[in-house]
Short mmCIF file of C-alpha atoms in Angstrom, two decimals:
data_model
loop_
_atom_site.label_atom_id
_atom_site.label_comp_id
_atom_site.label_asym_id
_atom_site.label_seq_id
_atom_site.Cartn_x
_atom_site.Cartn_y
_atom_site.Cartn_z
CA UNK A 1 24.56 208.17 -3.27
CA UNK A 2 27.45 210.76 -2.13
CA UNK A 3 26.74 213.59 0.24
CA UNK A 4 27.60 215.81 -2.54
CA UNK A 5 25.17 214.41 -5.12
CA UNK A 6 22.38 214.31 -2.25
CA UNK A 7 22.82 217.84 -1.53
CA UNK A 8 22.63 219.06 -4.83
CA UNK A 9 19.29 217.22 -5.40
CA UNK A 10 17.76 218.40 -2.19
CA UNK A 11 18.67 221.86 -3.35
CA UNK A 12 16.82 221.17 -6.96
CA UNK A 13 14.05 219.65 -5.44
CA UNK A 14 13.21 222.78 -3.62
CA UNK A 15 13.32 225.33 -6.29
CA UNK A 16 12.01 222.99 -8.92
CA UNK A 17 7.90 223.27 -8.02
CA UNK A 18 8.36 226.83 -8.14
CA UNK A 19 9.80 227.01 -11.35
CA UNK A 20 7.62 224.66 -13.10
CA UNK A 21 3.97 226.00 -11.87
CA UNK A 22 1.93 224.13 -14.38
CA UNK A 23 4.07 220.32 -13.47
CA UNK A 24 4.90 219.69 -17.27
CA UNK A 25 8.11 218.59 -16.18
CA UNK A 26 10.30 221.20 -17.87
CA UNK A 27 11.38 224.88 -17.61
CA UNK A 28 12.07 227.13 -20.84
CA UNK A 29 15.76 228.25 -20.97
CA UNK A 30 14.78 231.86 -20.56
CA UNK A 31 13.97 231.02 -17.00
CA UNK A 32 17.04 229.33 -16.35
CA UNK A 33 19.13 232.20 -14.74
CA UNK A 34 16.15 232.54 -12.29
CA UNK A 35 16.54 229.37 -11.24
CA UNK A 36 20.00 229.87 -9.92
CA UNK A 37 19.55 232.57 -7.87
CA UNK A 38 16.44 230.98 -6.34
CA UNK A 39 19.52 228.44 -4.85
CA UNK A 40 21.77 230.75 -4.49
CA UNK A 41 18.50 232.46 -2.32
CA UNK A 42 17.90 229.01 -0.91
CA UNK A 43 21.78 228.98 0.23
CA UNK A 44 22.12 232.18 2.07
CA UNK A 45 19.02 231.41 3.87
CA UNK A 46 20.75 228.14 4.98
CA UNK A 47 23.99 229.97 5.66
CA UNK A 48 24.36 230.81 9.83
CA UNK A 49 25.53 233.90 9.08
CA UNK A 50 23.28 235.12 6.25
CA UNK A 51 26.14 235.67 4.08
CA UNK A 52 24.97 235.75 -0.07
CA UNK A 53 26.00 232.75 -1.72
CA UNK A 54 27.17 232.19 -5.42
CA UNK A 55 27.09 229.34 -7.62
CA UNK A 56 28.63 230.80 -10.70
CA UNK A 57 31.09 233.44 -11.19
CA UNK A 58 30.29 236.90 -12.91
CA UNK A 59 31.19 235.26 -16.25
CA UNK A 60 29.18 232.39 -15.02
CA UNK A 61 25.71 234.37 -14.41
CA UNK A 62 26.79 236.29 -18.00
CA UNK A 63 26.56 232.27 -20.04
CA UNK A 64 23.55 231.97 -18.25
CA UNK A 65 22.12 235.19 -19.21
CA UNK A 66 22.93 234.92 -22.77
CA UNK A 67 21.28 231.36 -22.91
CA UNK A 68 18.27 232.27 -21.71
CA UNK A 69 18.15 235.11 -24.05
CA UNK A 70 19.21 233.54 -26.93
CA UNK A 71 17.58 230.12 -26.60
CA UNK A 72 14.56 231.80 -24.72
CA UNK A 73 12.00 228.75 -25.37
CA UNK A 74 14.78 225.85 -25.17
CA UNK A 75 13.27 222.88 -22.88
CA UNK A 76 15.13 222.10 -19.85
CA UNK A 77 14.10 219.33 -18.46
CA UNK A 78 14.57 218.27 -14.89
CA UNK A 79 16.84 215.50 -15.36
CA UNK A 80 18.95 217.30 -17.82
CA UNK A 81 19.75 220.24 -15.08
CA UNK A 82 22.91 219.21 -13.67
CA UNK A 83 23.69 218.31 -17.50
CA UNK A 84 23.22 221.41 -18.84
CA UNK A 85 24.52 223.22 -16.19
CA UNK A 86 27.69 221.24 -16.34
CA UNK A 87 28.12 222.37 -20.26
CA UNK A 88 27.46 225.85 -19.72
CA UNK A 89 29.69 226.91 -16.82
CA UNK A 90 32.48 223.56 -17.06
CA UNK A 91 32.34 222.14 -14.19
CA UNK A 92 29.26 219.70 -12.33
CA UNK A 93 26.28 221.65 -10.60
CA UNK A 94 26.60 219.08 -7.89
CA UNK A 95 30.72 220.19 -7.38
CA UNK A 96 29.07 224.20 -6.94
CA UNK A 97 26.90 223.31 -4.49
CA UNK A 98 28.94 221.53 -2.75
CA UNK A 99 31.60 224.46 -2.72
CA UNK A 100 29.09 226.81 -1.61
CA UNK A 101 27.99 224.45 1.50
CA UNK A 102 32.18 224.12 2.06
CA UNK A 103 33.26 227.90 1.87
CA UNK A 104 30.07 229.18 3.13
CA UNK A 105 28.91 226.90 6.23
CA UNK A 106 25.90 226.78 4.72
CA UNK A 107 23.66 223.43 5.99
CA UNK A 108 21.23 221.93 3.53
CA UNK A 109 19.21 220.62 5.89
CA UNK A 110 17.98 223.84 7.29
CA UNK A 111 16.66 224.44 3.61
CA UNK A 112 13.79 221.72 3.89
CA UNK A 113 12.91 223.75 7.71
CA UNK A 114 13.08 227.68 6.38
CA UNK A 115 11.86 227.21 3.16
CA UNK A 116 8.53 226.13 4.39
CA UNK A 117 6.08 229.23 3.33
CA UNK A 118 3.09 230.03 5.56
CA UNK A 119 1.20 229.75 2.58
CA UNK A 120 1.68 225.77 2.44
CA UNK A 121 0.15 225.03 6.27
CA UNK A 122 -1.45 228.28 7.12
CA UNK A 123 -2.39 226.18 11.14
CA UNK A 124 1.52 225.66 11.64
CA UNK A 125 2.53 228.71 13.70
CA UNK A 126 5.84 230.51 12.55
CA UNK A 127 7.80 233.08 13.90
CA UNK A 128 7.99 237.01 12.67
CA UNK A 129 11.35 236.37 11.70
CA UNK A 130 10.54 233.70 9.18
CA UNK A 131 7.93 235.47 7.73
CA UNK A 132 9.83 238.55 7.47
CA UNK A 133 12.37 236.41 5.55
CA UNK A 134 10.26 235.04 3.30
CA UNK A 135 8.18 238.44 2.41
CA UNK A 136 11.49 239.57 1.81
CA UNK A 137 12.27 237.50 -0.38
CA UNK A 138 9.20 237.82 -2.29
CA UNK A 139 9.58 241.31 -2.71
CA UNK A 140 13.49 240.41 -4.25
CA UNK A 141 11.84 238.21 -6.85
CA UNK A 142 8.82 240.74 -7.76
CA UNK A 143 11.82 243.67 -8.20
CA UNK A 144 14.33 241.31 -10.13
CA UNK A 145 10.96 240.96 -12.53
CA UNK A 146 10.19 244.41 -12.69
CA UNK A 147 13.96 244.30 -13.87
CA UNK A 148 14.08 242.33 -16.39
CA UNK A 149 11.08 243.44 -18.62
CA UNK A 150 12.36 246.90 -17.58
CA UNK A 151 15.26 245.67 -19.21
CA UNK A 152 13.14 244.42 -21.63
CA UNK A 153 11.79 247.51 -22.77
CA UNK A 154 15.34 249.26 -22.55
CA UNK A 155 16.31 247.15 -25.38
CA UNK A 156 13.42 247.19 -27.61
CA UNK A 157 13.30 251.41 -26.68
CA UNK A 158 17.31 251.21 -27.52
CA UNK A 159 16.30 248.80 -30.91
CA UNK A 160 13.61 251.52 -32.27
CA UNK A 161 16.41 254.71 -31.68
CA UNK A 162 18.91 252.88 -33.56
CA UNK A 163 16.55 251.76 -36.53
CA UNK A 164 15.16 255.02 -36.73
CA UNK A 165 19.03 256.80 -36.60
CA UNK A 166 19.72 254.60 -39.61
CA UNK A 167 16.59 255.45 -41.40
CA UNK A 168 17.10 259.05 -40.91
CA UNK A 169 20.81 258.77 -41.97
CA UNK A 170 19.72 257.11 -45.39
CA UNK A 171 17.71 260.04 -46.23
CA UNK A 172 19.78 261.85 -45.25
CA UNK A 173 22.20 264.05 -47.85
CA UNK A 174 24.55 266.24 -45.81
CA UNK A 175 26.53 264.01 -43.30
CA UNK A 176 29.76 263.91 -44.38
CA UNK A 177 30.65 263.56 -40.81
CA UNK A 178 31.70 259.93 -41.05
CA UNK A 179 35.51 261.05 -42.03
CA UNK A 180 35.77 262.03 -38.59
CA UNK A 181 37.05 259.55 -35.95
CA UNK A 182 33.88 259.87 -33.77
CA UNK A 183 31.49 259.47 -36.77
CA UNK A 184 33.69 256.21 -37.60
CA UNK A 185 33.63 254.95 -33.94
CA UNK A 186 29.49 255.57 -33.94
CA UNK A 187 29.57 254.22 -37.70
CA UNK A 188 31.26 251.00 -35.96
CA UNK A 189 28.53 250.80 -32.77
CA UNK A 190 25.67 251.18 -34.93
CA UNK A 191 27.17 248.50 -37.68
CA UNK A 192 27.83 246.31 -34.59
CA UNK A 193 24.30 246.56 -33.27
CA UNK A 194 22.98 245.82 -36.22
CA UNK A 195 24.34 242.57 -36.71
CA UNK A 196 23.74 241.51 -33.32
CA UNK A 197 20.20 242.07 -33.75
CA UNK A 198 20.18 240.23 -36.53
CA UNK A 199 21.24 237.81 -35.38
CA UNK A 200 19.04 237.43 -32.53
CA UNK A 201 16.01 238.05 -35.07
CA UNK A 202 17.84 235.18 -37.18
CA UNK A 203 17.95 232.92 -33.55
CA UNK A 204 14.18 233.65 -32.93
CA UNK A 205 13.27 232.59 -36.42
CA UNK A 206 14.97 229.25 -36.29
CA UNK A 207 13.57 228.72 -32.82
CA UNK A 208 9.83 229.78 -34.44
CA UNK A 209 10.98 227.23 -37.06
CA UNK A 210 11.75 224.24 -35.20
CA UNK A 211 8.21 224.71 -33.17
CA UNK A 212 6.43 224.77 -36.58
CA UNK A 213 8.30 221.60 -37.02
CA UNK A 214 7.74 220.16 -34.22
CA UNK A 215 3.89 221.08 -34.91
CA UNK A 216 3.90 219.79 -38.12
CA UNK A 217 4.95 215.94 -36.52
CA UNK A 218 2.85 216.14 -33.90
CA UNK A 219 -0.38 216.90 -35.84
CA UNK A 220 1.12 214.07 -38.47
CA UNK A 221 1.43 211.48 -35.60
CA UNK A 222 -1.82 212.29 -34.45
CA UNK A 223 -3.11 211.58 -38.19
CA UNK A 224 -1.50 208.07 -38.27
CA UNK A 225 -2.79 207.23 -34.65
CA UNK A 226 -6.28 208.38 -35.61
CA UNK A 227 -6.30 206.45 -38.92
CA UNK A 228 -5.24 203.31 -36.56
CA UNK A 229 -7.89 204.16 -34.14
CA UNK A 230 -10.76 204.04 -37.03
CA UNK A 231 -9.05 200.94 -38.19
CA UNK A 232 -9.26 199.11 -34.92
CA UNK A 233 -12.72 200.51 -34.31
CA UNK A 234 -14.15 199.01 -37.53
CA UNK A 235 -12.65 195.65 -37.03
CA UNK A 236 -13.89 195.60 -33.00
CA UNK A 237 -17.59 196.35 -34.66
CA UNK A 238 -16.82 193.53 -37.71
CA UNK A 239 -16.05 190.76 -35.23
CA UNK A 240 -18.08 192.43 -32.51
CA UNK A 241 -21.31 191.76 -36.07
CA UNK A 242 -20.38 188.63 -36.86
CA UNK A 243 -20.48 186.83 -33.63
CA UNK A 244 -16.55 185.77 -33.56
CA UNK A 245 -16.58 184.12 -29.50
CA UNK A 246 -19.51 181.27 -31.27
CA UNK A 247 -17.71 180.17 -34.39
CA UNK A 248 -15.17 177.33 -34.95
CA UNK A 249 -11.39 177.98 -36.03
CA UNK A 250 -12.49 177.99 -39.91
CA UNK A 251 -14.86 180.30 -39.44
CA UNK A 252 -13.26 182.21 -37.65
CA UNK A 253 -10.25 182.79 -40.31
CA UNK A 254 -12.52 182.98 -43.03
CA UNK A 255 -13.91 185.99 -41.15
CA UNK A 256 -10.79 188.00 -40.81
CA UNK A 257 -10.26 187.27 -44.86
CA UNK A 258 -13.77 188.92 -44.93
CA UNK A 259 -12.94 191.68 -42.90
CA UNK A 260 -9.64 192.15 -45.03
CA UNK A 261 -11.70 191.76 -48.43
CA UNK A 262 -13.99 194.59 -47.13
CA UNK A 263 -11.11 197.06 -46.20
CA UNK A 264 -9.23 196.45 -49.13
CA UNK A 265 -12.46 197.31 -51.15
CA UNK A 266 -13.13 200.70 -49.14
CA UNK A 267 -9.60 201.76 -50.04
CA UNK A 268 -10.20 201.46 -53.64
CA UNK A 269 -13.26 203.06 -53.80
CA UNK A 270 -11.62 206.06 -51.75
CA UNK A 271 -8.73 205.94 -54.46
CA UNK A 272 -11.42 205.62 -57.15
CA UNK A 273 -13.30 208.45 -55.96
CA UNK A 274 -9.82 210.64 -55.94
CA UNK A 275 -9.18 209.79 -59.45
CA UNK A 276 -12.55 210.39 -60.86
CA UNK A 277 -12.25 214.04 -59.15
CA UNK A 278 -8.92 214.50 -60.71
CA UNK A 279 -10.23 213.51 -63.71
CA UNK A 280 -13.06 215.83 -63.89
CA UNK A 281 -10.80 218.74 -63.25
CA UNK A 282 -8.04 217.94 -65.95
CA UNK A 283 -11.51 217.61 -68.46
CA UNK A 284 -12.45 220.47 -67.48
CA UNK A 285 -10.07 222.85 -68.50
CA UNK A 286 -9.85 221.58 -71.96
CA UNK A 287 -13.90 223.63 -72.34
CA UNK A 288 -13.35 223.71 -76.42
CA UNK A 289 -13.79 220.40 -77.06
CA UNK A 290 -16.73 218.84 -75.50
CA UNK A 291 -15.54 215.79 -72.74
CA UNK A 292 -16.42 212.11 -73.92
CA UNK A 293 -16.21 209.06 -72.59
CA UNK A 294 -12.77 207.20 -73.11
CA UNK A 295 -12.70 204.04 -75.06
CA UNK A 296 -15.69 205.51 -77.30
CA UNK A 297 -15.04 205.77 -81.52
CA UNK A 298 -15.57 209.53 -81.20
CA UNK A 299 -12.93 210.15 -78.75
CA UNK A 300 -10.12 207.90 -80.76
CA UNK A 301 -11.22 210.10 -84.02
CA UNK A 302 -10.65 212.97 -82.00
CA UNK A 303 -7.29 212.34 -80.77
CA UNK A 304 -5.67 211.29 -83.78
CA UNK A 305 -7.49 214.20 -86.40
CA UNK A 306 -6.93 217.54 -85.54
CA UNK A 307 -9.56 219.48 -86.04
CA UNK A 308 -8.21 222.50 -87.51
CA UNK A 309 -6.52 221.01 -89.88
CA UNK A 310 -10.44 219.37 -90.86
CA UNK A 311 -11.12 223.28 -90.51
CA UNK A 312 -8.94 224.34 -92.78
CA UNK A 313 -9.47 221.70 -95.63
CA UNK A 314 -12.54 222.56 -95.71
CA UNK A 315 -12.02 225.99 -96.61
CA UNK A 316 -9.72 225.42 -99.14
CA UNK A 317 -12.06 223.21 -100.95
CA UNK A 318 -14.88 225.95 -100.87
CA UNK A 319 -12.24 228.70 -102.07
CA UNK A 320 -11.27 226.17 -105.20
CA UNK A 321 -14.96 225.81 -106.00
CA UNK A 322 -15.23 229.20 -106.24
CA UNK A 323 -12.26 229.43 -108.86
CA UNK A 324 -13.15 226.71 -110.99
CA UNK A 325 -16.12 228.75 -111.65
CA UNK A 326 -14.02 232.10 -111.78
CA UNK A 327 -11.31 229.62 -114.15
CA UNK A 328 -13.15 230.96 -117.71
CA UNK A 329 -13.20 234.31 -117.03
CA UNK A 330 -9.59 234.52 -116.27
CA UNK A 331 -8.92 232.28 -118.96
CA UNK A 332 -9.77 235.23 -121.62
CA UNK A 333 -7.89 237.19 -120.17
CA UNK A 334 -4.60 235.29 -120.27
CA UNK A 335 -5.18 234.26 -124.22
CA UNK A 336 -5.18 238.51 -124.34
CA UNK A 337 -1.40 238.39 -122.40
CA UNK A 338 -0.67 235.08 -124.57
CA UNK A 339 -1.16 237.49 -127.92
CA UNK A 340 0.69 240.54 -126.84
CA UNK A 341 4.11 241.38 -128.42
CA UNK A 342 5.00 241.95 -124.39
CA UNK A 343 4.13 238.07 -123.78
CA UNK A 344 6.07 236.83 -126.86
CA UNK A 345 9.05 238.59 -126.22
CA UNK A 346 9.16 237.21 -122.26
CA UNK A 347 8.33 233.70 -123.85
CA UNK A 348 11.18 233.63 -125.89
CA UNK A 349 13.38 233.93 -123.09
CA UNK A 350 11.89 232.49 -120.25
CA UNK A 351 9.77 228.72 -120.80
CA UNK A 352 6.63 229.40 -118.38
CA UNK A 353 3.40 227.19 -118.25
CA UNK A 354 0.68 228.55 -119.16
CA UNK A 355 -0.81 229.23 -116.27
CA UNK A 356 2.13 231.22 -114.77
CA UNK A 357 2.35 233.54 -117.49
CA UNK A 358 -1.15 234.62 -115.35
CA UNK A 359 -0.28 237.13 -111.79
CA UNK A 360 -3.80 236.25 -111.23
CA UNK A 361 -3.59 232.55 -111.68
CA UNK A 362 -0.18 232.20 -110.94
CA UNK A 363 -0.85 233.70 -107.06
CA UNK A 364 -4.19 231.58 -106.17
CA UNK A 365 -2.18 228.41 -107.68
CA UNK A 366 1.11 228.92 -104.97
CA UNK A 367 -1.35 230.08 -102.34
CA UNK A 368 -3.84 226.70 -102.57
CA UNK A 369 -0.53 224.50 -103.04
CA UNK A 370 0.93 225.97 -99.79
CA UNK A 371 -2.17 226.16 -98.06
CA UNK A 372 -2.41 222.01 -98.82
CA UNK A 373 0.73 220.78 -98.59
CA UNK A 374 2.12 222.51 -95.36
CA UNK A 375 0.25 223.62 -91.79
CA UNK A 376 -0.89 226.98 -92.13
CA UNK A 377 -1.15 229.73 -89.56
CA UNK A 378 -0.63 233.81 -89.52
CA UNK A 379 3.11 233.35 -90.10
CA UNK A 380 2.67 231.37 -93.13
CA UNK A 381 0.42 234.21 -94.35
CA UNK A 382 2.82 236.67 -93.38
CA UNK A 383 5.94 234.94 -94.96
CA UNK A 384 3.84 234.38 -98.36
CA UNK A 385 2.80 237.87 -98.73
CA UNK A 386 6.47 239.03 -97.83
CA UNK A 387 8.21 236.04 -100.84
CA UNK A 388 5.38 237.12 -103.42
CA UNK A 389 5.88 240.61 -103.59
CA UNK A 390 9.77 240.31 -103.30
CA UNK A 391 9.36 238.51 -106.41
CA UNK A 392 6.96 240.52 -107.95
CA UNK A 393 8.66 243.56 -107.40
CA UNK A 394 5.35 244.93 -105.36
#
């Protein structure tokens, strides 16, 4: 391994622990930029001088800012550092460091000496100096904190003025002051810092999306490696039953076959058990009919009559028995429209049957025919009644 390489993983090494607190192995991106200045911390102190020492340039820290702002819960794994760091800035984290150690002076082996707190071996003596140093430094990271979630609060303060500008613009009737340049130019901003918080809204949602995904495989691979778990668990307490270590070879396979047999059976009662519930809840919603048992006479009669139809035959019949009897009644009364000079004189021109020459009889004979020969409902009534007294001039 090359100097250069070495140094840069001594330097990583160092800053790492503090970073990752908990020892998960990763960092979130949003603590990223706070990991370079820790080295760039951890360089200065190893500069003879005490000169400030930068890895990136100011458009540098500005790609690392933005990163960890807009990829705030990206995982950045330890390995992957000098990666990632190459693809954000363009050239290798191990080539910085190394530049910084050239141009500086600064010696990377004084980091392992003066980065020792007092807090790790509170018997070793230090000097006043070093502990001066390092409550100083303390004190930088506590205020570059304080910074950022003052900055923090900045832009969600900044956020809420411009979302309640806009509102009170909408309402708004009498601002006809966007013709003027300055209205355009504030027009512009506010358009512009709309968008970009949209976007950042739109970044945190697809970052609050992937997690859910990432949830959502985690809790299914912990499904599949429970349902393997119960699996092997019921085949350790099978064998463990049946005494596997004191049987011959035949036995033995005829056990596992057994053991098969028996899950294979449990499975079909569990899908057996699903379809008899899913059954039961497609029966019940059909509540005017009551259920039967499939396969039975009644429910093959049921499926192929309709009942309404049986309904409505009925009826019909009833209403002609009722007729029949009416039938000799009427009948005198259409031998008195038979012997009228009015009847004659339409008979001579028109050839009805007898019974037509009836409004009475004519009317319940189309309204029994139709109600017989064709489904019926409360449009068939509706069309009849319109076709009759069209006809009939009613």
């Amino acid at each position: 391994m090359s100097d250069i390489v070495s140094r840069s993983i001594v330097l990583l090494d160092q800053v790492w622990p503090s970073l990752d607190n908990r020892e998960i192995g990763y960092i979130y991106a949003k603590d990223f930029p706070l990991a370079v200045s820790k080295m760039e911390e951890l360089l200065r102190k190893a500069n003879p001088k005490g000169e400030k020492q930068t890895l990136v340039s100011k458009a540098g820290e500005e790609i690392i800012k933005k990163f960890g702002t807009d990829q705030e819960f990206f995982k950045v794994y330890k390995e992957d550092f000098a990666e990632l760091f190459d693809g954000l800035i363009g050239h290798s984290f191990a080539s910085a460091v190394d530049r910084c150690c050239r141009e500086g002076g600064s010696d990377i082996s004084r980091i392992n000496r003066e980065s020792i707190s007092f807090r790790d071996n509170e018997e070793t003596p230090v000097e006043a100096e070093l502990l001066r140093e390092e409550l100083l430094a303390i004190k930088q990271e506590l205020t570059m904190v304080k910074g950022e979630n003052v900055d923090k609060d900045q832009a969600i303060a900044a956020r809420d003025a411009i979302i309640a500008d806009l509102r009170q613009k909408k309402h708004t009737s009498d601002v006809p002051s966007t013709s003027s340049p300055s209205g355009m130019l504030r027009s512009t901003k506010l358009q512009a810092q709309v968008a970009r918080l949209q976007e950042d809204l739109r970044t945190q949602v697809n970052v609050i999306r992937d997690k859910d995904r990432e949830s959502l495989d985690l809790a299914r691979e912990l499904d599949d490696l429970k349902d393997k778990y119960q699996f092997l668990e019921r085949e350790f307490q099978f064998y463990k039953d049946h005494g596997e270590g004191q049987k011959p070879a035949s036995a033995k396979e005829a056990t596992k076959h057994e053991f098969i047999i028996l899950e294979l059976r449990r499975k079909i009662e569990e899908q057996s058990d699903m379809i008899a519930a899913m059954r039961q809840q497609v029966e019940s919603k059909y509540f005017s009919i009551p259920a039967m048992n499939s396969g039975t006479v009644e429910s093959g009669i049921l499926s192929f009559v309709p009942i309404s139809r049986i309904l409505r035959s009925f009826i019909g019949v009833v209403l002609l028995v009722i007729v029949v009897r009416l039938f000799w009644a009427v009948l005198f009364g259409a031998a008195a429209v038979f012997n009228s000079d009015e009847a004659q004189a339409l008979n001579s021109k028109i050839d009805f049957e007898w019974w037509e020459q009836s409004s009475l009889l004519s009317k319940m004979h189309w309204y029994f025919t139709d109600r017989f020969e064709s489904g019926w409902g409360p449009a068939s009534d509706e069309v009849l009644d319109a076709n009759y007294n069209k006809v009939f001039g009613v």
